Amino acid sequence: RYGVGRCLSSPLLLVITLMSHRLHPTSPSPHPSPPQVRLCDVCSSEHIGFGVAGPLGKWERVLCRVCAVGVEGAKSLSRMCSECDTMGIFGTRGGAYGGTLHCRKHKLPGEADVKHRRCDGGSSEPCDRWAAFGGAMGERKPRRCRDHRMEGDEYLRHTRNSSAAGRRALCRREGCSLSPSFGGEGMRATFCKAHRRTGDKDVRHGLCQ
Ligand SMILES: [Zn+2]
Ligand SMILES: [Zn+2]
Ligand SMILES: [Zn+2]
Ligand SMILES: [Zn+2]
């Protein structure tokens, strides 16, 4: 303690000490990025359930169930990306951030699609593709991909684009709002002309015989 006192008693040394502190910022930010727990804007409750999205879709405010009552634009956060007003698809099942979901844009490294079930392979090995077909064993949810669908499986992955356009199906390419006419032969239309996959046929207009 004696040494420090003597050191700071010299004005020149004091200046040098201050400058060197400025040049060498010590510890990094005291808050490492995840897991960022947001609290209710009003009462600081950690049980947030509603959000108000800003113009860019980011959650500008988050609120608990009680404080959200009567707030204009408050939307339920369940199943939404924790960062923005988009369906959350990616997450870690039972991981450190258990329950937190993210959209494609805000997906964290290591997060996987927890929304769509992977193909169980039917009678062969499970594969990594999204399941879209099911029903052969009485399931009501998709269990198998196109290649592994079993006899009696039906296409079960219906788009739930219940947004502005009502129940009208949209092309499955992300961000495309055209109505689909193309799909695999004998299947329902899933893509528009511009986004059709190789081999897709115009199944909508080909129906009339
Ligand atoms: Zn609250
Ligand atoms: Zn997001
Ligand atoms: Zn498969
Ligand atoms: Zn399209």
PDB file of C-alpha atoms and ligand atoms in Angstrom:
ATOM      1  CA  ARG A   1       0.000   0.000   0.000  1.00  0.00           C
ATOM      2  CA  TYR A   2       2.911   2.314   0.707  1.00  0.00           C
ATOM      3  CA  GLY A   3       4.228   1.844  -2.835  1.00  0.00           C
ATOM      4  CA  VAL A   4       0.965   2.689  -4.553  1.00  0.00           C
ATOM      5  CA  GLY A   5       0.551   5.846  -2.528  1.00  0.00           C
ATOM      6  CA  ARG A   6       3.982   7.075  -3.474  1.00  0.00           C
ATOM      7  CA  CYS A   7       3.444   6.198  -7.102  1.00  0.00           C
ATOM      8  CA  LEU A   8       0.209   8.156  -7.460  1.00  0.00           C
ATOM      9  CA  SER A   9       1.658  11.141  -5.639  1.00  0.00           C
ATOM     10  CA  SER A  10       3.582  12.020  -8.783  1.00  0.00           C
ATOM     11  CA  PRO A  11       1.208  13.719 -11.285  1.00  0.00           C
ATOM     12  CA  LEU A  12       3.235  12.515 -14.275  1.00  0.00           C
ATOM     13  CA  LEU A  13       3.088   8.918 -13.148  1.00  0.00           C
ATOM     14  CA  LEU A  14      -0.624   9.241 -12.548  1.00  0.00           C
ATOM     15  CA  VAL A  15      -1.172  10.336 -16.159  1.00  0.00           C
ATOM     16  CA  ILE A  16       0.909   7.463 -17.468  1.00  0.00           C
ATOM     17  CA  THR A  17      -0.990   5.002 -15.317  1.00  0.00           C
ATOM     18  CA  LEU A  18      -4.331   6.260 -16.598  1.00  0.00           C
ATOM     19  CA  MET A  19      -3.189   6.153 -20.214  1.00  0.00           C
ATOM     20  CA  SER A  20      -1.891   2.636 -19.986  1.00  0.00           C
ATOM     21  CA  HIS A  21      -5.223   1.568 -18.579  1.00  0.00           C
ATOM     22  CA  ARG A  22      -6.923   3.051 -21.548  1.00  0.00           C
ATOM     23  CA  LEU A  23      -4.596   1.385 -24.042  1.00  0.00           C
ATOM     24  CA  HIS A  24      -4.997  -2.031 -22.515  1.00  0.00           C
ATOM     25  CA  PRO A  25      -8.640  -2.709 -21.971  1.00  0.00           C
ATOM     26  CA  THR A  26      -8.556  -5.450 -19.394  1.00  0.00           C
ATOM     27  CA  SER A  27     -11.255  -8.090 -19.063  1.00  0.00           C
ATOM     28  CA  PRO A  28     -13.641  -8.696 -21.970  1.00  0.00           C
ATOM     29  CA  SER A  29     -17.304  -7.896 -21.593  1.00  0.00           C
ATOM     30  CA  PRO A  30     -18.548  -9.162 -18.239  1.00  0.00           C
ATOM     31  CA  HIS A  31     -21.555 -10.793 -19.936  1.00  0.00           C
ATOM     32  CA  PRO A  32     -20.692 -13.536 -22.418  1.00  0.00           C
ATOM     33  CA  SER A  33     -23.378 -13.843 -25.103  1.00  0.00           C
ATOM     34  CA  PRO A  34     -25.648 -16.870 -24.469  1.00  0.00           C
ATOM     35  CA  PRO A  35     -27.591 -17.808 -22.408  1.00  0.00           C
ATOM     36  CA  GLN A  36     -29.263 -14.462 -22.380  1.00  0.00           C
ATOM     37  CA  VAL A  37     -32.276 -14.592 -20.151  1.00  0.00           C
ATOM     38  CA  ARG A  38     -34.726 -11.868 -20.844  1.00  0.00           C
ATOM     39  CA  LEU A  39     -37.026 -10.672 -18.132  1.00  0.00           C
ATOM     40  CA  CYS A  40     -40.427  -9.068 -18.334  1.00  0.00           C
ATOM     41  CA  ASP A  41     -39.982  -5.412 -19.285  1.00  0.00           C
ATOM     42  CA  VAL A  42     -42.513  -4.336 -16.716  1.00  0.00           C
ATOM     43  CA  CYS A  43     -42.152  -6.502 -13.622  1.00  0.00           C
ATOM     44  CA  SER A  44     -38.845  -8.311 -14.308  1.00  0.00           C
ATOM     45  CA  SER A  45     -40.498 -11.697 -13.978  1.00  0.00           C
ATOM     46  CA  GLU A  46     -38.505 -14.429 -15.682  1.00  0.00           C
ATOM     47  CA  HIS A  47     -41.666 -16.148 -16.832  1.00  0.00           C
ATOM     48  CA  ILE A  48     -41.993 -14.274 -20.078  1.00  0.00           C
ATOM     49  CA  GLY A  49     -44.605 -15.457 -22.524  1.00  0.00           C
ATOM     50  CA  PHE A  50     -45.353 -12.582 -24.837  1.00  0.00           C
ATOM     51  CA  GLY A  51     -43.415 -10.279 -27.109  1.00  0.00           C
ATOM     52  CA  VAL A  52     -43.970  -7.150 -29.108  1.00  0.00           C
ATOM     53  CA  ALA A  53     -42.042  -7.178 -32.360  1.00  0.00           C
ATOM     54  CA  GLY A  54     -40.342  -4.057 -33.669  1.00  0.00           C
ATOM     55  CA  PRO A  55     -40.342  -2.995 -37.325  1.00  0.00           C
ATOM     56  CA  LEU A  56     -37.531  -5.438 -38.152  1.00  0.00           C
ATOM     57  CA  GLY A  57     -39.268  -8.388 -36.538  1.00  0.00           C
ATOM     58  CA  LYS A  58     -36.987  -8.428 -33.499  1.00  0.00           C
ATOM     59  CA  TRP A  59     -38.695  -8.723 -30.144  1.00  0.00           C
ATOM     60  CA  GLU A  60     -38.600  -5.164 -28.943  1.00  0.00           C
ATOM     61  CA  ARG A  61     -40.354  -5.877 -25.673  1.00  0.00           C
ATOM     62  CA  VAL A  62     -40.931  -9.091 -23.805  1.00  0.00           C
ATOM     63  CA  LEU A  63     -43.637  -9.436 -21.214  1.00  0.00           C
ATOM     64  CA  CYS A  64     -44.992 -11.916 -18.751  1.00  0.00           C
ATOM     65  CA  ARG A  65     -48.530 -13.177 -19.065  1.00  0.00           C
ATOM     66  CA  VAL A  66     -49.833 -10.658 -16.564  1.00  0.00           C
ATOM     67  CA  CYS A  67     -48.136  -7.574 -17.974  1.00  0.00           C
ATOM     68  CA  ALA A  68     -49.033  -8.497 -21.576  1.00  0.00           C
ATOM     69  CA  VAL A  69     -52.732  -8.052 -20.953  1.00  0.00           C
ATOM     70  CA  GLY A  70     -54.002  -5.158 -23.032  1.00  0.00           C
ATOM     71  CA  VAL A  71     -50.617  -4.433 -24.642  1.00  0.00           C
ATOM     72  CA  GLU A  72     -51.044  -3.670 -28.320  1.00  0.00           C
ATOM     73  CA  GLY A  73     -49.205  -6.082 -30.606  1.00  0.00           C
ATOM     74  CA  ALA A  74     -48.301  -8.555 -27.862  1.00  0.00           C
ATOM     75  CA  LYS A  75     -47.926 -12.043 -29.332  1.00  0.00           C
ATOM     76  CA  SER A  76     -47.386 -15.353 -27.664  1.00  0.00           C
ATOM     77  CA  LEU A  77     -43.734 -16.375 -27.718  1.00  0.00           C
ATOM     78  CA  SER A  78     -44.431 -20.060 -27.570  1.00  0.00           C
ATOM     79  CA  ARG A  79     -42.854 -21.892 -30.500  1.00  0.00           C
ATOM     80  CA  MET A  80     -41.334 -18.654 -31.774  1.00  0.00           C
ATOM     81  CA  CYS A  81     -37.677 -17.812 -32.297  1.00  0.00           C
ATOM     82  CA  SER A  82     -36.454 -16.235 -29.074  1.00  0.00           C
ATOM     83  CA  GLU A  83     -34.925 -13.390 -31.069  1.00  0.00           C
ATOM     84  CA  CYS A  84     -37.551 -12.510 -33.619  1.00  0.00           C
ATOM     85  CA  ASP A  85     -41.127 -12.899 -34.752  1.00  0.00           C
ATOM     86  CA  THR A  86     -40.502 -16.088 -36.738  1.00  0.00           C
ATOM     87  CA  MET A  87     -41.352 -19.704 -36.012  1.00  0.00           C
ATOM     88  CA  GLY A  88     -38.531 -21.309 -34.054  1.00  0.00           C
ATOM     89  CA  ILE A  89     -37.281 -24.472 -35.702  1.00  0.00           C
ATOM     90  CA  PHE A  90     -33.784 -24.926 -34.343  1.00  0.00           C
ATOM     91  CA  GLY A  91     -32.841 -25.761 -30.803  1.00  0.00           C
ATOM     92  CA  THR A  92     -31.051 -28.248 -28.612  1.00  0.00           C
ATOM     93  CA  ARG A  93     -33.293 -30.898 -27.266  1.00  0.00           C
ATOM     94  CA  GLY A  94     -32.871 -30.987 -23.509  1.00  0.00           C
ATOM     95  CA  GLY A  95     -29.596 -29.084 -23.831  1.00  0.00           C
ATOM     96  CA  ALA A  96     -28.269 -26.168 -21.851  1.00  0.00           C
ATOM     97  CA  TYR A  97     -30.802 -23.844 -23.417  1.00  0.00           C
ATOM     98  CA  GLY A  98     -33.587 -26.377 -23.150  1.00  0.00           C
ATOM     99  CA  GLY A  99     -36.723 -25.061 -24.698  1.00  0.00           C
ATOM    100  CA  THR A 100     -35.240 -22.064 -26.482  1.00  0.00           C
ATOM    101  CA  LEU A 101     -35.935 -22.090 -30.177  1.00  0.00           C
ATOM    102  CA  HIS A 102     -34.413 -20.116 -32.986  1.00  0.00           C
ATOM    103  CA  CYS A 103     -35.257 -19.423 -36.585  1.00  0.00           C
ATOM    104  CA  ARG A 104     -32.851 -20.207 -39.411  1.00  0.00           C
ATOM    105  CA  LYS A 105     -31.324 -16.761 -39.136  1.00  0.00           C
ATOM    106  CA  HIS A 106     -30.718 -16.834 -35.387  1.00  0.00           C
ATOM    107  CA  LYS A 107     -29.784 -20.489 -35.126  1.00  0.00           C
ATOM    108  CA  LEU A 108     -26.811 -21.002 -32.806  1.00  0.00           C
ATOM    109  CA  PRO A 109     -23.935 -23.323 -33.657  1.00  0.00           C
ATOM    110  CA  GLY A 110     -24.824 -26.832 -32.592  1.00  0.00           C
ATOM    111  CA  GLU A 111     -28.555 -26.320 -32.798  1.00  0.00           C
ATOM    112  CA  ALA A 112     -30.513 -28.703 -34.942  1.00  0.00           C
ATOM    113  CA  ASP A 113     -33.950 -28.788 -36.458  1.00  0.00           C
ATOM    114  CA  VAL A 114     -36.121 -29.995 -33.588  1.00  0.00           C
ATOM    115  CA  LYS A 115     -39.369 -29.287 -35.316  1.00  0.00           C
ATOM    116  CA  HIS A 116     -39.360 -31.700 -38.155  1.00  0.00           C
ATOM    117  CA  ARG A 117     -39.048 -35.354 -37.470  1.00  0.00           C
ATOM    118  CA  ARG A 118     -36.386 -37.228 -39.367  1.00  0.00           C
ATOM    119  CA  CYS A 119     -37.227 -40.213 -41.502  1.00  0.00           C
ATOM    120  CA  ASP A 120     -37.354 -43.466 -39.542  1.00  0.00           C
ATOM    121  CA  GLY A 121     -36.353 -45.386 -42.657  1.00  0.00           C
ATOM    122  CA  GLY A 122     -39.419 -47.580 -42.758  1.00  0.00           C
ATOM    123  CA  SER A 123     -38.185 -51.088 -43.264  1.00  0.00           C
ATOM    124  CA  SER A 124     -34.557 -49.966 -43.715  1.00  0.00           C
ATOM    125  CA  GLU A 125     -32.093 -47.716 -41.883  1.00  0.00           C
ATOM    126  CA  PRO A 126     -33.306 -44.301 -40.652  1.00  0.00           C
ATOM    127  CA  CYS A 127     -32.070 -41.507 -42.861  1.00  0.00           C
ATOM    128  CA  ASP A 128     -31.362 -37.853 -42.343  1.00  0.00           C
ATOM    129  CA  ARG A 129     -34.130 -36.405 -44.444  1.00  0.00           C
ATOM    130  CA  TRP A 130     -37.267 -34.784 -43.141  1.00  0.00           C
ATOM    131  CA  ALA A 131     -40.168 -37.103 -42.716  1.00  0.00           C
ATOM    132  CA  ALA A 132     -43.118 -36.158 -44.854  1.00  0.00           C
ATOM    133  CA  PHE A 133     -44.983 -39.421 -45.285  1.00  0.00           C
ATOM    134  CA  GLY A 134     -46.798 -41.578 -42.807  1.00  0.00           C
ATOM    135  CA  GLY A 135     -49.961 -43.457 -42.064  1.00  0.00           C
ATOM    136  CA  ALA A 136     -48.990 -46.963 -43.101  1.00  0.00           C
ATOM    137  CA  MET A 137     -48.863 -48.035 -39.463  1.00  0.00           C
ATOM    138  CA  GLY A 138     -51.766 -45.839 -38.436  1.00  0.00           C
ATOM    139  CA  GLU A 139     -49.596 -42.831 -37.516  1.00  0.00           C
ATOM    140  CA  ARG A 140     -51.076 -39.426 -38.028  1.00  0.00           C
ATOM    141  CA  LYS A 141     -47.714 -37.661 -38.194  1.00  0.00           C
ATOM    142  CA  PRO A 142     -45.053 -37.893 -40.893  1.00  0.00           C
ATOM    143  CA  ARG A 143     -42.497 -40.595 -40.208  1.00  0.00           C
ATOM    144  CA  ARG A 144     -40.676 -41.267 -43.458  1.00  0.00           C
ATOM    145  CA  CYS A 145     -39.114 -39.458 -46.367  1.00  0.00           C
ATOM    146  CA  ARG A 146     -40.178 -39.842 -49.951  1.00  0.00           C
ATOM    147  CA  ASP A 147     -37.609 -42.550 -50.648  1.00  0.00           C
ATOM    148  CA  HIS A 148     -38.472 -44.631 -47.602  1.00  0.00           C
ATOM    149  CA  ARG A 149     -42.223 -44.263 -47.593  1.00  0.00           C
ATOM    150  CA  MET A 150     -44.008 -47.529 -47.042  1.00  0.00           C
ATOM    151  CA  GLU A 151     -46.958 -48.940 -48.796  1.00  0.00           C
ATOM    152  CA  GLY A 152     -49.996 -47.112 -47.523  1.00  0.00           C
ATOM    153  CA  ASP A 153     -48.062 -44.000 -46.465  1.00  0.00           C
ATOM    154  CA  GLU A 154     -49.579 -40.710 -47.421  1.00  0.00           C
ATOM    155  CA  TYR A 155     -48.128 -37.278 -47.732  1.00  0.00           C
ATOM    156  CA  LEU A 156     -48.693 -35.730 -44.315  1.00  0.00           C
ATOM    157  CA  ARG A 157     -46.561 -32.642 -44.188  1.00  0.00           C
ATOM    158  CA  HIS A 158     -49.063 -30.002 -45.046  1.00  0.00           C
ATOM    159  CA  THR A 159     -47.921 -26.440 -45.024  1.00  0.00           C
ATOM    160  CA  ARG A 160     -49.494 -24.442 -42.291  1.00  0.00           C
ATOM    161  CA  ASN A 161     -49.278 -21.076 -43.913  1.00  0.00           C
ATOM    162  CA  SER A 162     -52.306 -19.769 -42.143  1.00  0.00           C
ATOM    163  CA  SER A 163     -50.939 -16.228 -42.432  1.00  0.00           C
ATOM    164  CA  ALA A 164     -52.319 -13.449 -44.588  1.00  0.00           C
ATOM    165  CA  ALA A 165     -53.260 -15.552 -47.582  1.00  0.00           C
ATOM    166  CA  GLY A 166     -55.526 -17.703 -45.458  1.00  0.00           C
ATOM    167  CA  ARG A 167     -55.290 -21.399 -46.157  1.00  0.00           C
ATOM    168  CA  ARG A 168     -53.947 -21.070 -49.667  1.00  0.00           C
ATOM    169  CA  ALA A 169     -50.909 -23.284 -50.100  1.00  0.00           C
ATOM    170  CA  LEU A 170     -47.693 -21.553 -51.060  1.00  0.00           C
ATOM    171  CA  CYS A 171     -44.612 -22.695 -52.905  1.00  0.00           C
ATOM    172  CA  ARG A 172     -42.325 -24.346 -50.368  1.00  0.00           C
ATOM    173  CA  ARG A 173     -39.259 -22.367 -51.265  1.00  0.00           C
ATOM    174  CA  GLU A 174     -38.676 -20.090 -48.315  1.00  0.00           C
ATOM    175  CA  GLY A 175     -39.932 -16.618 -48.996  1.00  0.00           C
ATOM    176  CA  CYS A 176     -41.770 -17.536 -52.186  1.00  0.00           C
ATOM    177  CA  SER A 177     -45.436 -16.595 -52.151  1.00  0.00           C
ATOM    178  CA  LEU A 178     -46.524 -18.029 -55.478  1.00  0.00           C
ATOM    179  CA  SER A 179     -49.028 -20.816 -55.549  1.00  0.00           C
ATOM    180  CA  PRO A 180     -47.495 -24.158 -56.383  1.00  0.00           C
ATOM    181  CA  SER A 181     -48.302 -26.168 -59.482  1.00  0.00           C
ATOM    182  CA  PHE A 182     -45.371 -28.529 -59.590  1.00  0.00           C
ATOM    183  CA  GLY A 183     -44.674 -31.627 -57.604  1.00  0.00           C
ATOM    184  CA  GLY A 184     -43.631 -35.236 -57.890  1.00  0.00           C
ATOM    185  CA  GLU A 185     -45.749 -37.307 -60.209  1.00  0.00           C
ATOM    186  CA  GLY A 186     -48.973 -38.332 -58.515  1.00  0.00           C
ATOM    187  CA  MET A 187     -48.248 -36.006 -55.587  1.00  0.00           C
ATOM    188  CA  ARG A 188     -49.722 -32.685 -54.635  1.00  0.00           C
ATOM    189  CA  ALA A 189     -48.239 -29.474 -55.957  1.00  0.00           C
ATOM    190  CA  THR A 190     -45.477 -28.168 -53.711  1.00  0.00           C
ATOM    191  CA  PHE A 191     -43.396 -25.753 -55.779  1.00  0.00           C
ATOM    192  CA  CYS A 192     -44.025 -22.976 -58.233  1.00  0.00           C
ATOM    193  CA  LYS A 193     -42.687 -23.110 -61.762  1.00  0.00           C
ATOM    194  CA  ALA A 194     -39.535 -21.167 -60.896  1.00  0.00           C
ATOM    195  CA  HIS A 195     -38.657 -23.341 -57.884  1.00  0.00           C
ATOM    196  CA  ARG A 196     -39.690 -26.763 -59.108  1.00  0.00           C
ATOM    197  CA  ARG A 197     -37.201 -29.513 -58.513  1.00  0.00           C
ATOM    198  CA  THR A 198     -35.801 -31.551 -61.337  1.00  0.00           C
ATOM    199  CA  GLY A 199     -38.321 -34.186 -62.219  1.00  0.00           C
ATOM    200  CA  ASP A 200     -41.294 -32.286 -60.807  1.00  0.00           C
ATOM    201  CA  LYS A 201     -44.337 -32.246 -63.047  1.00  0.00           C
ATOM    202  CA  ASP A 202     -47.123 -29.738 -63.402  1.00  0.00           C
ATOM    203  CA  VAL A 203     -49.480 -31.743 -61.234  1.00  0.00           C
ATOM    204  CA  ARG A 204     -52.101 -29.072 -60.886  1.00  0.00           C
ATOM    205  CA  HIS A 205     -52.835 -28.537 -64.537  1.00  0.00           C
ATOM    206  CA  GLY A 206     -52.178 -32.132 -65.425  1.00  0.00           C
ATOM    207  CA  LEU A 207     -55.137 -33.342 -63.405  1.00  0.00           C
ATOM    208  CA  CYS A 208     -57.714 -32.960 -66.152  1.00  0.00           C
ATOM    209  CA  GLN A 209     -57.653 -35.987 -68.386  1.00  0.00           C
TER     210      GLN A 209
HETATM  211 ZN    ZN B   1     -44.494  -8.750 -15.953  1.00  0.00          ZN
HETATM  212 ZN    ZN B   2     -35.072 -15.340 -35.327  1.00  0.00          ZN
HETATM  213 ZN    ZN B   3     -35.598 -41.714 -45.524  1.00  0.00          ZN
HETATM  214 ZN    ZN B   4     -41.565 -20.639 -55.670  1.00  0.00          ZN
END
